[in-house]
Amino acid sequence: MEFRSDNTAGVCPEIMAAILKANEGVAASYGADPISEGLNAKFSALFEKEVVVFPVATGTAANSLSLAALSPQWGVVYCHRDAHIEQDECGAPEFFTGGAKLGLLDGPHAKIDAATLDSRLKGAGAGVQHHAQPAAVSVTQATEKGAVYKPDEVAAIGEVCRKHKIALHMDGARFGNALARLNCSAADITWKAGVDVLSFGATKNGAMAAEAVIFFDPAKAKDFLYRRKRTAHLFSKMRYLSAQLDAYLEGGLWLKNAAHSNAMATRLAEGLGALPGARLDAPVEANEVFIDLPETAIQRMEKAGLRFHRWEPGGTLLRLVTAWSTTPAEVERVISTAKEAVTA
Amino acid sequence: MEFRSDNTAGVCPEIMAAILKANEGVAASYGADPISEGLNAKFSALFEKEVVVFPVATGTAANSLSLAALSPQWGVVYCHRDAHIEQDECGAPEFFTGGAKLGLLDGPHAKIDAATLDSRLKGAGAGVQHHAQPAAVSVTQATEKGAVYKPDEVAAIGEVCRKHKIALHMDGARFGNALARLNCSAADITWKAGVDVLSFGATKNGAMAAEAVIFFDPAKAKDFLYRRKRTAHLFSKMRYLSAQLDAYLEGGLWLKNAAHSNAMATRLAEGLGALPGARLDAPVEANEVFIDLPETAIQRMEKAGLRFHRWEPGGTLLRLVTAWSTTPAEVERVISTAKEAVTA
Amino acid sequence: MEFRSDNTAGVCPEIMAAILKANEGVAASYGADPISEGLNAKFSALFEKEVVVFPVATGTAANSLSLAALSPQWGVVYCHRDAHIEQDECGAPEFFTGGAKLGLLDGPHAKIDAATLDSRLKGAGAGVQHHAQPAAVSVTQATEKGAVYKPDEVAAIGEVCRKHKIALHMDGARFGNALARLNCSAADITWKAGVDVLSFGATKNGAMAAEAVIFFDPAKAKDFLYRRKRTAHLFSKMRYLSAQLDAYLEGGLWLKNAAHSNAMATRLAEGLGALPGARLDAPVEANEVFIDLPETAIQRMEKAGLRFHRWEPGGTLLRLVTAWSTTPAEVERVISTAKEAVTA
Amino acid sequence: MEFRSDNTAGVCPEIMAAILKANEGVAASYGADPISEGLNAKFSALFEKEVVVFPVATGTAANSLSLAALSPQWGVVYCHRDAHIEQDECGAPEFFTGGAKLGLLDGPHAKIDAATLDSRLKGAGAGVQHHAQPAAVSVTQATEKGAVYKPDEVAAIGEVCRKHKIALHMDGARFGNALARLNCSAADITWKAGVDVLSFGATKNGAMAAEAVIFFDPAKAKDFLYRRKRTAHLFSKMRYLSAQLDAYLEGGLWLKNAAHSNAMATRLAEGLGALPGARLDAPVEANEVFIDLPETAIQRMEKAGLRFHRWEPGGTLLRLVTAWSTTPAEVERVISTAKEAVTA
């Protein structure tokens, strides 16, 4: 029973069906097939704005290519200390940008806030040749701690970015989970709040390997074709990437999957959070639960074959992640196993 | 009717079945699943040697990552002027290596030969700080012109590489087509002939998006995990990549597919080559036909909706590529269409 | 009257004389002249060990080239948050290394300590493909705050580096000032304490533009020639660089100059520190004084044409730097000017 | 007696005097000193146009930084196969640009011509994502074979560049020698002929280590400060670099020095060229003589302690380079030594 990550889940049936359908006959390569060619319109409709979309296969590619489009070599990209781009990409942003720096910010639940950012930017030495130059900010939606930025929070950050003339990127590896939680449109939380480029994730939420880099200002996208090819992220049989994204949007599948995994996480948090000795470490706003549990409960869960992460080796803070395929029965099993231990 | 490239073909049934099978249930991510973990053994059996295998999704990734493992920043990688790494990767090798140079060699049918290479290396300034340093050679098997290196040809190149203490890479985007043509083992044409690293292609020959980087010397592979991750080519749901490669090897599917497309190309070359005014530009040893045809025949073919490339804009030298899915009927249709035009 | 930086000072007479002498007649280029060829022996004598020396012209070049030799692209170089490599080189270390990260550590007076470093390294994810990999530590001697590491402090850091199998670099832009302060040999504070590569600065201490990268393990230096050339830091008329370094060592000139500027800083700190309202912000162990003074004193000093830095725009914490050419009269003038203001 | 290269010569008296003068007292660092601040005006006067000037210390830095300013990572910079940027910079242009390619062109005497360039650019795949993109052309003035481009030759190349919307760089490591030969202004051979950026060399022609990167369009220079710093080519004691350039222009010193070395080369070519068995390999238009001599003459010259290069190891094609400091007596000595051998 898997709660280590949402990327241990398989491909959801609707997306697999789309892949099979895309497999009929021949198709022009490198994105000249009809499914690929339809993506701009489909995403533009979702975002209520003309956007330019580039499918890639990994979240790290989406993030790194986005940042390379927004920052010169000598740029600084500001992000939270816990951000995936800082912690879990083995320096990919530095590689793709040609050596830009990540400027790390603190904040609860892996969120950054506008005031902290503004203060940092004021002392950053913009225009002085000795210093790497402020270039962009990257926010993660939902964050690495399972929290979700509200539209006004992003808008405040967007305002600081405009004030300092730098760009705003959103790492939306779990964008679906965030939007399923928020009572707003995809536009509200992105370009209307100042986001320039979005890494729109699908892999963690039911796709096989598909992410979309979305430019809200087509002018900023003009070199992206070369960047993608040059980093070896252009697929020859693009139709299979595009079919995943197409199906992901179709009929709101992405929100349906996300709402389900969010609900599973919420139930998990409620069930585990009610146990004696339990302490939720972060608000559960998406599909991740960070919770401190008594060691006896943890060992019982491990013994029962439940799989999840101790956030620090040997520690009692756990991360449990739900997915589109997580079942209520699995969630109840986790809760009851932990409960047995602490009430024994 | 598609003869523009083998990457316009879909995924062959056996591989699609393997993808569907891999989709059952959850699986550990990033290559810790059982299918991924079985690949080293499976490829080692094929190559009759302990090899280390890294699945990636694009041929450009396989090539560029391989070269980055073999060349320092200040290295020169020698290859044919028509090689894919020089012509069609938008500078990916330069990017991945941190700015190594490609040293271009000439030779018929996009093949390089040992003597030319040796001569170039002698004048390359090895050990002199002013010059980029010889680091590796890359040969393409089959070549961009559809020719195939024989084992003794590769071995002679391998010998030159050892003499000059540089590495040998093989771009095997169409390795299956080459091997289906040759009367030798996979070992004979690779490590036994001095190849250090192979880009083993599957995408063009029936997979969806799967290539394997194969190190014949595991010691050279020690940093590869970091290179792959850092360039955003590590897949979270790795099982789908690995399942493609696993099925591709299973029961010799890779050779079966390749033998078929080779046969289709051979028939196409015979049929078209026999027409008055036709001239084969290169030996048809794999699944590509380079042929000069009368303009009238070309226009008739175009009008009939047959799709292929004029090698130069407006020229009469054509490239036609067959695939695992090309049917004899399609081939005959091409031949008869051209025949009608030249015999009208 | 200049106290903004030691790089506002000119070239000291001994070094200028050496430049003039080096200018007699022709000389082989790119380091094949006799002065350049003598440097290895001269520095080996100083460090009581066979070292390999590469002259370059800027401190940023010395640091960045050193770090590139010690860290792979996917490496992390740990340093203090205030280090020159982090704050004042516009991302040069990231550029030269191909995108390695700087891992920032805190500590008083811009010093890092062994325990903090060890703790950070334990949680750094060595060997895990998702994370940039610990590669090196860089300590600055003297630090950006004018403090000096003692041999046992460096040795403790060196021990942590060996334990975690990473390298140790010392940014010795003000190495002379540090050594003039310490009661130890150049060997004690470098290779005997675990330093692998030293940026040995001369520019700030009386040279025109000359720094030496010193490898204590010649084996680590084998690619350095290519790195230096490739980054455009190989000088054709190398004799002029080498002559500066040669004269700098000759007769202990480097220590004489450093001892002088240290003494000037010490006197400045005593004089200013005794004023009412003054507060020394860091121990004055080299040639920099960080001191908080009453605003009235600062304005009087500014009005008198004395030049120094307010450490933060508008703040009352000052940095005053002395040089080989600073005179006792200049120092007394600063003190008396400040005194007038606070006693008025 | 040195004819191996013009960089074996020392610093000419006027420039050394300027360095000594610049050494009086303190000066603001990093280019804020009066000599540095005067350079833009001085070069603008020379070029009869507002230019922006950046002093650096090596020719490779000037070239690589210029090209990085003109080409994206995925760009192609076209140059002659023998160009210094291709042959003698250990891949520095690739490093500084982040992996751009050099596209090599042929042509007699290391010159490229407009028609060849135009033809290459037509087939370069501009706008196609698979191919590295045409970005710039670099011409060397005078060339590596001692030939000089005439204004109409550069203008024709400039026209092709504008037609294909790419930039034109001139590597003027021996710009003085070229101009001393031509009957035109500095403007005529640069911006009036379409040159965007010039590497204006001084080191080979009497300076110690000083080159100027000159932007004829200030708008293209806006990021250059960061590029220079980030590659460690910003000097703290900039006054010494600037003083060299200032003195180099003063009173036409640069043309005087160049005219002298050109005259020495011309006399050498006449004298040696008249010998039986001699054959000039290229027109002697600057300060380099490429000449094929009988082996007996060469050995006599070698035995006499004259130093020059055999262009290929063991070959009889020689390169002899004159400098500002070459004397008529030295030249006559070379001629008479060779003469003795062939008339013996």
PDB file of C-alpha atoms in Angstrom, chain D residues 144-323:
ATOM      1  CA  GLU D 144      45.890  34.160 -39.389  1.00  0.00           C
ATOM      2  CA  LYS D 145      47.815  34.031 -42.637  1.00  0.00           C
ATOM      3  CA  GLY D 146      48.784  37.654 -42.588  1.00  0.00           C
ATOM      4  CA  ALA D 147      46.271  38.840 -45.177  1.00  0.00           C
ATOM      5  CA  VAL D 148      44.150  41.938 -44.806  1.00  0.00           C
ATOM      6  CA  TYR D 149      40.447  42.395 -45.641  1.00  0.00           C
ATOM      7  CA  LYS D 150      39.730  45.481 -47.706  1.00  0.00           C
ATOM      8  CA  PRO D 151      36.762  47.674 -46.761  1.00  0.00           C
ATOM      9  CA  ASP D 152      34.647  46.462 -49.646  1.00  0.00           C
ATOM     10  CA  GLU D 153      35.320  42.841 -48.703  1.00  0.00           C
ATOM     11  CA  VAL D 154      34.150  43.406 -45.162  1.00  0.00           C
ATOM     12  CA  ALA D 155      31.211  45.435 -46.401  1.00  0.00           C
ATOM     13  CA  ALA D 156      30.098  42.590 -48.647  1.00  0.00           C
ATOM     14  CA  ILE D 157      30.219  40.214 -45.699  1.00  0.00           C
ATOM     15  CA  GLY D 158      28.381  42.754 -43.578  1.00  0.00           C
ATOM     16  CA  GLU D 159      25.670  42.923 -46.202  1.00  0.00           C
ATOM     17  CA  VAL D 160      25.208  39.152 -46.121  1.00  0.00           C
ATOM     18  CA  CYS D 161      24.967  39.321 -42.343  1.00  0.00           C
ATOM     19  CA  ARG D 162      22.268  41.946 -42.466  1.00  0.00           C
ATOM     20  CA  LYS D 163      20.383  39.991 -45.105  1.00  0.00           C
ATOM     21  CA  HIS D 164      20.345  36.938 -42.865  1.00  0.00           C
ATOM     22  CA  LYS D 165      19.799  39.039 -39.728  1.00  0.00           C
ATOM     23  CA  ILE D 166      22.945  37.924 -37.973  1.00  0.00           C
ATOM     24  CA  ALA D 167      25.741  39.900 -36.347  1.00  0.00           C
ATOM     25  CA  LEU D 168      29.276  40.611 -37.519  1.00  0.00           C
ATOM     26  CA  HIS D 169      32.278  40.413 -35.223  1.00  0.00           C
ATOM     27  CA  MET D 170      35.821  41.344 -36.105  1.00  0.00           C
ATOM     28  CA  ASP D 171      38.742  39.724 -34.319  1.00  0.00           C
ATOM     29  CA  GLY D 172      41.218  42.573 -34.486  1.00  0.00           C
ATOM     30  CA  ALA D 173      44.073  41.018 -32.539  1.00  0.00           C
ATOM     31  CA  ARG D 174      46.218  42.612 -35.265  1.00  0.00           C
ATOM     32  CA  PHE D 175      43.815  45.415 -36.137  1.00  0.00           C
ATOM     33  CA  GLY D 176      46.610  47.954 -36.021  1.00  0.00           C
ATOM     34  CA  ASN D 177      48.647  46.010 -38.559  1.00  0.00           C
ATOM     35  CA  ALA D 178      45.643  45.811 -40.850  1.00  0.00           C
ATOM     36  CA  LEU D 179      44.843  49.470 -40.612  1.00  0.00           C
ATOM     37  CA  ALA D 180      48.447  50.509 -41.073  1.00  0.00           C
ATOM     38  CA  ARG D 181      48.293  48.648 -44.349  1.00  0.00           C
ATOM     39  CA  LEU D 182      44.962  49.947 -45.590  1.00  0.00           C
ATOM     40  CA  ASN D 183      44.343  53.388 -46.884  1.00  0.00           C
ATOM     41  CA  CYS D 184      41.156  53.899 -44.910  1.00  0.00           C
ATOM     42  CA  SER D 185      39.848  55.011 -41.535  1.00  0.00           C
ATOM     43  CA  ALA D 186      39.113  52.823 -38.551  1.00  0.00           C
ATOM     44  CA  ALA D 187      35.448  53.563 -39.191  1.00  0.00           C
ATOM     45  CA  ASP D 188      35.630  52.465 -42.817  1.00  0.00           C
ATOM     46  CA  ILE D 189      36.770  48.969 -41.996  1.00  0.00           C
ATOM     47  CA  THR D 190      34.455  48.440 -39.037  1.00  0.00           C
ATOM     48  CA  TRP D 191      30.997  49.877 -38.428  1.00  0.00           C
ATOM     49  CA  LYS D 192      30.728  51.493 -41.843  1.00  0.00           C
ATOM     50  CA  ALA D 193      31.284  48.006 -43.264  1.00  0.00           C
ATOM     51  CA  GLY D 194      28.719  46.414 -40.967  1.00  0.00           C
ATOM     52  CA  VAL D 195      30.863  45.317 -38.017  1.00  0.00           C
ATOM     53  CA  ASP D 196      28.861  45.198 -34.764  1.00  0.00           C
ATOM     54  CA  VAL D 197      31.593  44.371 -32.292  1.00  0.00           C
ATOM     55  CA  LEU D 198      35.369  44.602 -32.576  1.00  0.00           C
ATOM     56  CA  SER D 199      38.061  42.910 -30.537  1.00  0.00           C
ATOM     57  CA  PHE D 200      40.627  45.691 -30.700  1.00  0.00           C
ATOM     58  CA  GLY D 201      43.997  44.213 -29.875  1.00  0.00           C
ATOM     59  CA  ALA D 202      46.936  45.986 -28.295  1.00  0.00           C
ATOM     60  CA  THR D 203      48.947  43.243 -26.602  1.00  0.00           C
ATOM     61  CA  LYS D 204      50.640  41.948 -29.754  1.00  0.00           C
ATOM     62  CA  ASN D 205      51.509  45.467 -30.816  1.00  0.00           C
ATOM     63  CA  GLY D 206      53.331  46.867 -27.809  1.00  0.00           C
ATOM     64  CA  ALA D 207      51.028  46.602 -24.800  1.00  0.00           C
ATOM     65  CA  MET D 208      51.541  44.352 -21.779  1.00  0.00           C
ATOM     66  CA  ALA D 209      48.106  42.761 -21.665  1.00  0.00           C
ATOM     67  CA  ALA D 210      45.300  44.931 -22.987  1.00  0.00           C
ATOM     68  CA  GLU D 211      42.532  44.493 -25.498  1.00  0.00           C
ATOM     69  CA  ALA D 212      39.352  46.474 -25.952  1.00  0.00           C
ATOM     70  CA  VAL D 213      35.930  45.120 -26.802  1.00  0.00           C
ATOM     71  CA  ILE D 214      34.229  47.829 -28.793  1.00  0.00           C
ATOM     72  CA  PHE D 215      30.487  47.943 -29.323  1.00  0.00           C
ATOM     73  CA  PHE D 216      29.424  50.138 -32.215  1.00  0.00           C
ATOM     74  CA  ASP D 217      25.835  49.861 -31.046  1.00  0.00           C
ATOM     75  CA  PRO D 218      25.726  50.745 -27.340  1.00  0.00           C
ATOM     76  CA  ALA D 219      22.361  48.972 -26.995  1.00  0.00           C
ATOM     77  CA  LYS D 220      24.012  45.633 -27.667  1.00  0.00           C
ATOM     78  CA  ALA D 221      26.401  46.267 -24.762  1.00  0.00           C
ATOM     79  CA  LYS D 222      23.880  46.450 -21.973  1.00  0.00           C
ATOM     80  CA  ASP D 223      24.643  43.050 -20.403  1.00  0.00           C
ATOM     81  CA  PHE D 224      28.349  43.139 -21.040  1.00  0.00           C
ATOM     82  CA  LEU D 225      29.297  44.300 -17.559  1.00  0.00           C
ATOM     83  CA  TYR D 226      27.798  41.127 -16.109  1.00  0.00           C
ATOM     84  CA  ARG D 227      29.390  38.907 -18.712  1.00  0.00           C
ATOM     85  CA  ARG D 228      32.830  40.372 -18.053  1.00  0.00           C
ATOM     86  CA  LYS D 229      32.561  40.100 -14.287  1.00  0.00           C
ATOM     87  CA  ARG D 230      31.052  36.616 -14.390  1.00  0.00           C
ATOM     88  CA  THR D 231      33.903  35.325 -16.490  1.00  0.00           C
ATOM     89  CA  ALA D 232      36.388  36.891 -14.073  1.00  0.00           C
ATOM     90  CA  HIS D 233      37.672  39.432 -16.583  1.00  0.00           C
ATOM     91  CA  LEU D 234      36.868  42.562 -14.590  1.00  0.00           C
ATOM     92  CA  PHE D 235      40.078  43.943 -13.107  1.00  0.00           C
ATOM     93  CA  SER D 236      40.031  45.606  -9.710  1.00  0.00           C
ATOM     94  CA  LYS D 237      43.003  47.830 -10.521  1.00  0.00           C
ATOM     95  CA  MET D 238      41.558  48.685 -13.888  1.00  0.00           C
ATOM     96  CA  ARG D 239      43.644  51.835 -14.275  1.00  0.00           C
ATOM     97  CA  TYR D 240      46.590  49.754 -15.463  1.00  0.00           C
ATOM     98  CA  LEU D 241      44.625  48.152 -18.256  1.00  0.00           C
ATOM     99  CA  SER D 242      43.131  51.449 -19.271  1.00  0.00           C
ATOM    100  CA  ALA D 243      46.440  53.272 -19.191  1.00  0.00           C
ATOM    101  CA  GLN D 244      47.807  50.848 -21.736  1.00  0.00           C
ATOM    102  CA  LEU D 245      44.924  51.449 -24.101  1.00  0.00           C
ATOM    103  CA  ASP D 246      45.033  55.180 -23.548  1.00  0.00           C
ATOM    104  CA  ALA D 247      48.725  55.373 -24.406  1.00  0.00           C
ATOM    105  CA  TYR D 248      48.229  52.983 -27.303  1.00  0.00           C
ATOM    106  CA  LEU D 249      45.895  55.438 -29.002  1.00  0.00           C
ATOM    107  CA  GLU D 250      47.758  58.561 -27.952  1.00  0.00           C
ATOM    108  CA  GLY D 251      49.444  60.271 -30.879  1.00  0.00           C
ATOM    109  CA  GLY D 252      48.780  57.312 -33.138  1.00  0.00           C
ATOM    110  CA  LEU D 253      51.228  55.066 -31.311  1.00  0.00           C
ATOM    111  CA  TRP D 254      49.248  51.999 -32.337  1.00  0.00           C
ATOM    112  CA  LEU D 255      49.644  52.812 -36.034  1.00  0.00           C
ATOM    113  CA  LYS D 256      53.270  53.751 -35.643  1.00  0.00           C
ATOM    114  CA  ASN D 257      54.127  50.455 -33.990  1.00  0.00           C
ATOM    115  CA  ALA D 258      52.104  48.536 -36.544  1.00  0.00           C
ATOM    116  CA  ALA D 259      53.592  50.314 -39.519  1.00  0.00           C
ATOM    117  CA  HIS D 260      57.032  49.430 -38.231  1.00  0.00           C
ATOM    118  CA  SER D 261      56.347  45.731 -37.803  1.00  0.00           C
ATOM    119  CA  ASN D 262      54.573  45.637 -41.167  1.00  0.00           C
ATOM    120  CA  ALA D 263      57.618  47.202 -42.808  1.00  0.00           C
ATOM    121  CA  MET D 264      59.881  44.654 -41.150  1.00  0.00           C
ATOM    122  CA  ALA D 265      57.698  41.831 -42.480  1.00  0.00           C
ATOM    123  CA  THR D 266      57.643  43.299 -45.945  1.00  0.00           C
ATOM    124  CA  ARG D 267      61.420  43.552 -46.034  1.00  0.00           C
ATOM    125  CA  LEU D 268      61.713  40.002 -44.716  1.00  0.00           C
ATOM    126  CA  ALA D 269      59.376  38.739 -47.423  1.00  0.00           C
ATOM    127  CA  GLU D 270      61.288  40.561 -50.125  1.00  0.00           C
ATOM    128  CA  GLY D 271      64.619  39.350 -48.918  1.00  0.00           C
ATOM    129  CA  LEU D 272      63.675  35.747 -48.340  1.00  0.00           C
ATOM    130  CA  GLY D 273      61.290  35.618 -51.297  1.00  0.00           C
ATOM    131  CA  ALA D 274      64.079  36.472 -53.687  1.00  0.00           C
ATOM    132  CA  LEU D 275      66.082  33.414 -52.701  1.00  0.00           C
ATOM    133  CA  PRO D 276      66.191  30.437 -55.058  1.00  0.00           C
ATOM    134  CA  GLY D 277      63.674  27.811 -53.961  1.00  0.00           C
ATOM    135  CA  ALA D 278      61.667  30.233 -51.875  1.00  0.00           C
ATOM    136  CA  ARG D 279      57.906  30.533 -52.278  1.00  0.00           C
ATOM    137  CA  LEU D 280      55.658  32.972 -50.435  1.00  0.00           C
ATOM    138  CA  ASP D 281      52.569  31.114 -49.319  1.00  0.00           C
ATOM    139  CA  ALA D 282      50.382  34.152 -48.704  1.00  0.00           C
ATOM    140  CA  PRO D 283      50.497  37.856 -49.490  1.00  0.00           C
ATOM    141  CA  VAL D 284      52.429  39.698 -46.795  1.00  0.00           C
ATOM    142  CA  GLU D 285      49.998  42.445 -45.884  1.00  0.00           C
ATOM    143  CA  ALA D 286      50.589  42.717 -42.171  1.00  0.00           C
ATOM    144  CA  ASN D 287      53.406  41.510 -39.889  1.00  0.00           C
ATOM    145  CA  GLU D 288      53.450  37.810 -40.692  1.00  0.00           C
ATOM    146  CA  VAL D 289      55.450  36.045 -43.381  1.00  0.00           C
ATOM    147  CA  PHE D 290      54.447  32.572 -44.532  1.00  0.00           C
ATOM    148  CA  ILE D 291      57.156  31.253 -46.758  1.00  0.00           C
ATOM    149  CA  ASP D 292      58.405  27.917 -48.016  1.00  0.00           C
ATOM    150  CA  LEU D 293      62.194  27.687 -47.936  1.00  0.00           C
ATOM    151  CA  PRO D 294      64.713  25.028 -48.843  1.00  0.00           C
ATOM    152  CA  GLU D 295      65.428  22.737 -45.915  1.00  0.00           C
ATOM    153  CA  THR D 296      69.098  23.695 -45.968  1.00  0.00           C
ATOM    154  CA  ALA D 297      68.217  27.341 -45.433  1.00  0.00           C
ATOM    155  CA  ILE D 298      65.899  26.478 -42.606  1.00  0.00           C
ATOM    156  CA  GLN D 299      68.467  24.386 -40.830  1.00  0.00           C
ATOM    157  CA  ARG D 300      71.061  27.104 -41.199  1.00  0.00           C
ATOM    158  CA  MET D 301      68.639  29.575 -39.702  1.00  0.00           C
ATOM    159  CA  GLU D 302      67.854  27.255 -36.838  1.00  0.00           C
ATOM    160  CA  LYS D 303      71.518  26.620 -36.198  1.00  0.00           C
ATOM    161  CA  ALA D 304      72.125  30.365 -36.094  1.00  0.00           C
ATOM    162  CA  GLY D 305      69.702  30.618 -33.187  1.00  0.00           C
ATOM    163  CA  LEU D 306      66.951  32.352 -35.144  1.00  0.00           C
ATOM    164  CA  ARG D 307      63.573  31.404 -33.733  1.00  0.00           C
ATOM    165  CA  PHE D 308      60.486  30.926 -35.901  1.00  0.00           C
ATOM    166  CA  HIS D 309      57.812  28.280 -36.485  1.00  0.00           C
ATOM    167  CA  ARG D 310      57.728  25.467 -38.992  1.00  0.00           C
ATOM    168  CA  TRP D 311      54.006  25.646 -39.771  1.00  0.00           C
ATOM    169  CA  GLU D 312      53.674  21.870 -39.749  1.00  0.00           C
ATOM    170  CA  PRO D 313      56.054  19.748 -37.686  1.00  0.00           C
ATOM    171  CA  GLY D 314      58.962  18.836 -39.938  1.00  0.00           C
ATOM    172  CA  GLY D 315      57.642  20.846 -42.880  1.00  0.00           C
ATOM    173  CA  THR D 316      59.381  23.575 -44.832  1.00  0.00           C
ATOM    174  CA  LEU D 317      56.609  26.128 -44.680  1.00  0.00           C
ATOM    175  CA  LEU D 318      57.667  28.718 -42.125  1.00  0.00           C
ATOM    176  CA  ARG D 319      55.882  31.417 -40.206  1.00  0.00           C
ATOM    177  CA  LEU D 320      57.932  34.435 -39.189  1.00  0.00           C
ATOM    178  CA  VAL D 321      56.295  37.222 -37.241  1.00  0.00           C
ATOM    179  CA  THR D 322      57.701  40.676 -36.707  1.00  0.00           C
ATOM    180  CA  ALA D 323      56.903  43.030 -33.862  1.00  0.00           C
TER     181      ALA D 323
END
